[in-house]
């Protein structure tokens, strides 16, 4: 794509060349993991769920209570991803 744009938009092509490694970093992971990391949608969904559950509780007695709740949610998400058929 950068080569195609290079003649008309040299600055854009240069920026694409510089960012190539970062943009394609997820390709270094096993193919089965790529569907989980190719987009920020799963992360946004988890963040929304954390917000929803913490808002329901409202006030936490201490920091450990927050860590237990969010930690349990992360373990649950990890289990879902681990058991998901690939």
mmCIF file with all atom_site columns, C-alpha atoms in Angstrom:
data_model
loop_
_atom_site.group_PDB
_atom_site.id
_atom_site.type_symbol
_atom_site.label_atom_id
_atom_site.label_alt_id
_atom_site.label_comp_id
_atom_site.label_asym_id
_atom_site.label_entity_id
_atom_site.label_seq_id
_atom_site.pdbx_PDB_ins_code
_atom_site.Cartn_x
_atom_site.Cartn_y
_atom_site.Cartn_z
_atom_site.occupancy
_atom_site.B_iso_or_equiv
_atom_site.pdbx_formal_charge
_atom_site.auth_seq_id
_atom_site.auth_comp_id
_atom_site.auth_asym_id
_atom_site.auth_atom_id
_atom_site.pdbx_PDB_model_num
ATOM 1  C CA . UNK A 1 1  ? 0.000   0.000   0.000  1.00 0.00 ? 1  UNK A CA 1
ATOM 2  C CA . UNK A 1 2  ? 2.831   2.398   0.887  1.00 0.00 ? 2  UNK A CA 1
ATOM 3  C CA . UNK A 1 3  ? 4.510   1.730   -2.449 1.00 0.00 ? 3  UNK A CA 1
ATOM 4  C CA . UNK A 1 4  ? 1.258   2.449   -4.264 1.00 0.00 ? 4  UNK A CA 1
ATOM 5  C CA . UNK A 1 5  ? 0.892   5.790   -2.456 1.00 0.00 ? 5  UNK A CA 1
ATOM 6  C CA . UNK A 1 6  ? 4.565   6.781   -2.592 1.00 0.00 ? 6  UNK A CA 1
ATOM 7  C CA . UNK A 1 7  ? 4.452   8.774   -5.865 1.00 0.00 ? 7  UNK A CA 1
ATOM 8  C CA . UNK A 1 8  ? 1.448   10.879  -4.896 1.00 0.00 ? 8  UNK A CA 1
ATOM 9  C CA . UNK A 1 9  ? 1.850   11.075  -1.084 1.00 0.00 ? 9  UNK A CA 1
ATOM 10 C CA . UNK A 1 10 ? 5.522   10.600  -0.143 1.00 0.00 ? 10 UNK A CA 1
ATOM 11 C CA . UNK A 1 11 ? 5.089   11.808  3.464  1.00 0.00 ? 11 UNK A CA 1
ATOM 12 C CA . UNK A 1 12 ? 2.226   9.381   4.073  1.00 0.00 ? 12 UNK A CA 1
ATOM 13 C CA . UNK A 1 13 ? 4.195   6.516   2.536  1.00 0.00 ? 13 UNK A CA 1
ATOM 14 C CA . UNK A 1 14 ? 7.156   7.357   4.768  1.00 0.00 ? 14 UNK A CA 1
ATOM 15 C CA . UNK A 1 15 ? 4.951   7.335   7.879  1.00 0.00 ? 15 UNK A CA 1
ATOM 16 C CA . UNK A 1 16 ? 3.495   3.989   6.806  1.00 0.00 ? 16 UNK A CA 1
ATOM 17 C CA . UNK A 1 17 ? 7.003   2.590   6.375  1.00 0.00 ? 17 UNK A CA 1
ATOM 18 C CA . UNK A 1 18 ? 7.960   3.821   9.862  1.00 0.00 ? 18 UNK A CA 1
ATOM 19 C CA . UNK A 1 19 ? 4.827   2.293   11.450 1.00 0.00 ? 19 UNK A CA 1
ATOM 20 C CA . UNK A 1 20 ? 4.938   -1.041  9.617  1.00 0.00 ? 20 UNK A CA 1
ATOM 21 C CA . UNK A 1 21 ? 6.547   -2.942  12.492 1.00 0.00 ? 21 UNK A CA 1
ATOM 22 C CA . UNK A 1 22 ? 4.030   -1.671  15.069 1.00 0.00 ? 22 UNK A CA 1
ATOM 23 C CA . UNK A 1 23 ? 1.009   -2.198  12.838 1.00 0.00 ? 23 UNK A CA 1
ATOM 24 C CA . UNK A 1 24 ? 1.963   -5.768  12.007 1.00 0.00 ? 24 UNK A CA 1
ATOM 25 C CA . UNK A 1 25 ? 3.270   -6.735  15.475 1.00 0.00 ? 25 UNK A CA 1
ATOM 26 C CA . UNK A 1 26 ? 0.226   -8.920  16.130 1.00 0.00 ? 26 UNK A CA 1
ATOM 27 C CA . UNK A 1 27 ? 1.302   -11.174 13.239 1.00 0.00 ? 27 UNK A CA 1
ATOM 28 C CA . UNK A 1 28 ? 4.134   -12.468 15.453 1.00 0.00 ? 28 UNK A CA 1
ATOM 29 C CA . UNK A 1 29 ? 1.626   -14.182 17.732 1.00 0.00 ? 29 UNK A CA 1
ATOM 30 C CA . UNK A 1 30 ? 0.189   -17.638 17.024 1.00 0.00 ? 30 UNK A CA 1
ATOM 31 C CA . UNK A 1 31 ? -2.658  -17.559 14.511 1.00 0.00 ? 31 UNK A CA 1
ATOM 32 C CA . UNK A 1 32 ? -5.154  -18.742 17.144 1.00 0.00 ? 32 UNK A CA 1
ATOM 33 C CA . UNK A 1 33 ? -4.425  -15.646 19.275 1.00 0.00 ? 33 UNK A CA 1
ATOM 34 C CA . UNK A 1 34 ? -4.668  -13.083 16.488 1.00 0.00 ? 34 UNK A CA 1
ATOM 35 C CA . UNK A 1 35 ? -8.454  -12.921 16.499 1.00 0.00 ? 35 UNK A CA 1
ATOM 36 C CA . UNK A 1 36 ? -8.304  -11.759 20.113 1.00 0.00 ? 36 UNK A CA 1
ATOM 37 C CA . UNK A 1 37 ? -5.666  -9.059  19.575 1.00 0.00 ? 37 UNK A CA 1
ATOM 38 C CA . UNK A 1 38 ? -6.179  -7.710  16.047 1.00 0.00 ? 38 UNK A CA 1
ATOM 39 C CA . UNK A 1 39 ? -8.655  -5.153  17.348 1.00 0.00 ? 39 UNK A CA 1
ATOM 40 C CA . UNK A 1 40 ? -9.222  -3.128  20.498 1.00 0.00 ? 40 UNK A CA 1
ATOM 41 C CA . UNK A 1 41 ? -12.883 -4.186  20.599 1.00 0.00 ? 41 UNK A CA 1
ATOM 42 C CA . UNK A 1 42 ? -12.329 -7.014  23.134 1.00 0.00 ? 42 UNK A CA 1
ATOM 43 C CA . UNK A 1 43 ? -10.401 -4.628  25.388 1.00 0.00 ? 43 UNK A CA 1
ATOM 44 C CA . UNK A 1 44 ? -13.120 -1.994  25.128 1.00 0.00 ? 44 UNK A CA 1
ATOM 45 C CA . UNK A 1 45 ? -15.756 -4.611  25.948 1.00 0.00 ? 45 UNK A CA 1
ATOM 46 C CA . UNK A 1 46 ? -13.821 -5.709  29.050 1.00 0.00 ? 46 UNK A CA 1
ATOM 47 C CA . UNK A 1 47 ? -13.354 -2.095  30.172 1.00 0.00 ? 47 UNK A CA 1
ATOM 48 C CA . UNK A 1 48 ? -17.093 -1.432  29.765 1.00 0.00 ? 48 UNK A CA 1
ATOM 49 C CA . UNK A 1 49 ? -17.909 -4.550  31.802 1.00 0.00 ? 49 UNK A CA 1
ATOM 50 C CA . UNK A 1 50 ? -15.491 -3.501  34.572 1.00 0.00 ? 50 UNK A CA 1
ATOM 51 C CA . UNK A 1 51 ? -17.116 -0.070  34.649 1.00 0.00 ? 51 UNK A CA 1
ATOM 52 C CA . UNK A 1 52 ? -20.603 -1.558  34.720 1.00 0.00 ? 52 UNK A CA 1
ATOM 53 C CA . UNK A 1 53 ? -19.836 -3.939  37.594 1.00 0.00 ? 53 UNK A CA 1
ATOM 54 C CA . UNK A 1 54 ? -17.948 -1.389  39.677 1.00 0.00 ? 54 UNK A CA 1
ATOM 55 C CA . UNK A 1 55 ? -20.742 1.166   39.242 1.00 0.00 ? 55 UNK A CA 1
ATOM 56 C CA . UNK A 1 56 ? -23.255 -1.376  40.568 1.00 0.00 ? 56 UNK A CA 1
ATOM 57 C CA . UNK A 1 57 ? -21.230 -1.753  43.755 1.00 0.00 ? 57 UNK A CA 1
ATOM 58 C CA . UNK A 1 58 ? -20.547 1.967   44.077 1.00 0.00 ? 58 UNK A CA 1
ATOM 59 C CA . UNK A 1 59 ? -18.271 2.210   47.105 1.00 0.00 ? 59 UNK A CA 1
ATOM 60 C CA . UNK A 1 60 ? -15.527 -0.304  47.828 1.00 0.00 ? 60 UNK A CA 1
ATOM 61 C CA . UNK A 1 61 ? -14.301 -0.766  51.399 1.00 0.00 ? 61 UNK A CA 1
ATOM 62 C CA . UNK A 1 62 ? -10.644 -0.869  50.301 1.00 0.00 ? 62 UNK A CA 1
ATOM 63 C CA . UNK A 1 63 ? -8.326  -1.274  47.309 1.00 0.00 ? 63 UNK A CA 1
ATOM 64 C CA . UNK A 1 64 ? -8.107  -5.050  47.798 1.00 0.00 ? 64 UNK A CA 1
ATOM 65 C CA . UNK A 1 65 ? -11.847 -5.356  47.174 1.00 0.00 ? 65 UNK A CA 1
ATOM 66 C CA . UNK A 1 66 ? -11.478 -3.656  43.793 1.00 0.00 ? 66 UNK A CA 1
ATOM 67 C CA . UNK A 1 67 ? -8.504  -5.837  42.916 1.00 0.00 ? 67 UNK A CA 1
ATOM 68 C CA . UNK A 1 68 ? -10.465 -8.994  43.830 1.00 0.00 ? 68 UNK A CA 1
ATOM 69 C CA . UNK A 1 69 ? -13.459 -7.999  41.669 1.00 0.00 ? 69 UNK A CA 1
ATOM 70 C CA . UNK A 1 70 ? -11.467 -6.899  38.632 1.00 0.00 ? 70 UNK A CA 1
ATOM 71 C CA . UNK A 1 71 ? -9.037  -9.803  39.047 1.00 0.00 ? 71 UNK A CA 1
ATOM 72 C CA . UNK A 1 72 ? -11.917 -12.275 39.059 1.00 0.00 ? 72 UNK A CA 1
ATOM 73 C CA . UNK A 1 73 ? -13.271 -10.675 35.893 1.00 0.00 ? 73 UNK A CA 1
ATOM 74 C CA . UNK A 1 74 ? -9.871  -10.949 34.186 1.00 0.00 ? 74 UNK A CA 1
ATOM 75 C CA . UNK A 1 75 ? -9.573  -14.622 35.203 1.00 0.00 ? 75 UNK A CA 1
ATOM 76 C CA . UNK A 1 76 ? -13.050 -15.245 33.804 1.00 0.00 ? 76 UNK A CA 1
ATOM 77 C CA . UNK A 1 77 ? -12.077 -13.579 30.520 1.00 0.00 ? 77 UNK A CA 1
ATOM 78 C CA . UNK A 1 78 ? -8.852  -15.576 30.381 1.00 0.00 ? 78 UNK A CA 1
ATOM 79 C CA . UNK A 1 79 ? -10.808 -18.805 30.862 1.00 0.00 ? 79 UNK A CA 1
ATOM 80 C CA . UNK A 1 80 ? -13.203 -17.847 28.069 1.00 0.00 ? 80 UNK A CA 1
ATOM 81 C CA . UNK A 1 81 ? -10.331 -17.136 25.691 1.00 0.00 ? 81 UNK A CA 1
ATOM 82 C CA . UNK A 1 82 ? -8.454  -20.289 26.735 1.00 0.00 ? 82 UNK A CA 1
ATOM 83 C CA . UNK A 1 83 ? -11.442 -22.559 26.214 1.00 0.00 ? 83 UNK A CA 1
ATOM 84 C CA . UNK A 1 84 ? -12.658 -20.918 23.009 1.00 0.00 ? 84 UNK A CA 1
ATOM 85 C CA . UNK A 1 85 ? -12.350 -23.331 20.090 1.00 0.00 ? 85 UNK A CA 1
ATOM 86 C CA . UNK A 1 86 ? -9.848  -22.185 17.504 1.00 0.00 ? 86 UNK A CA 1
#
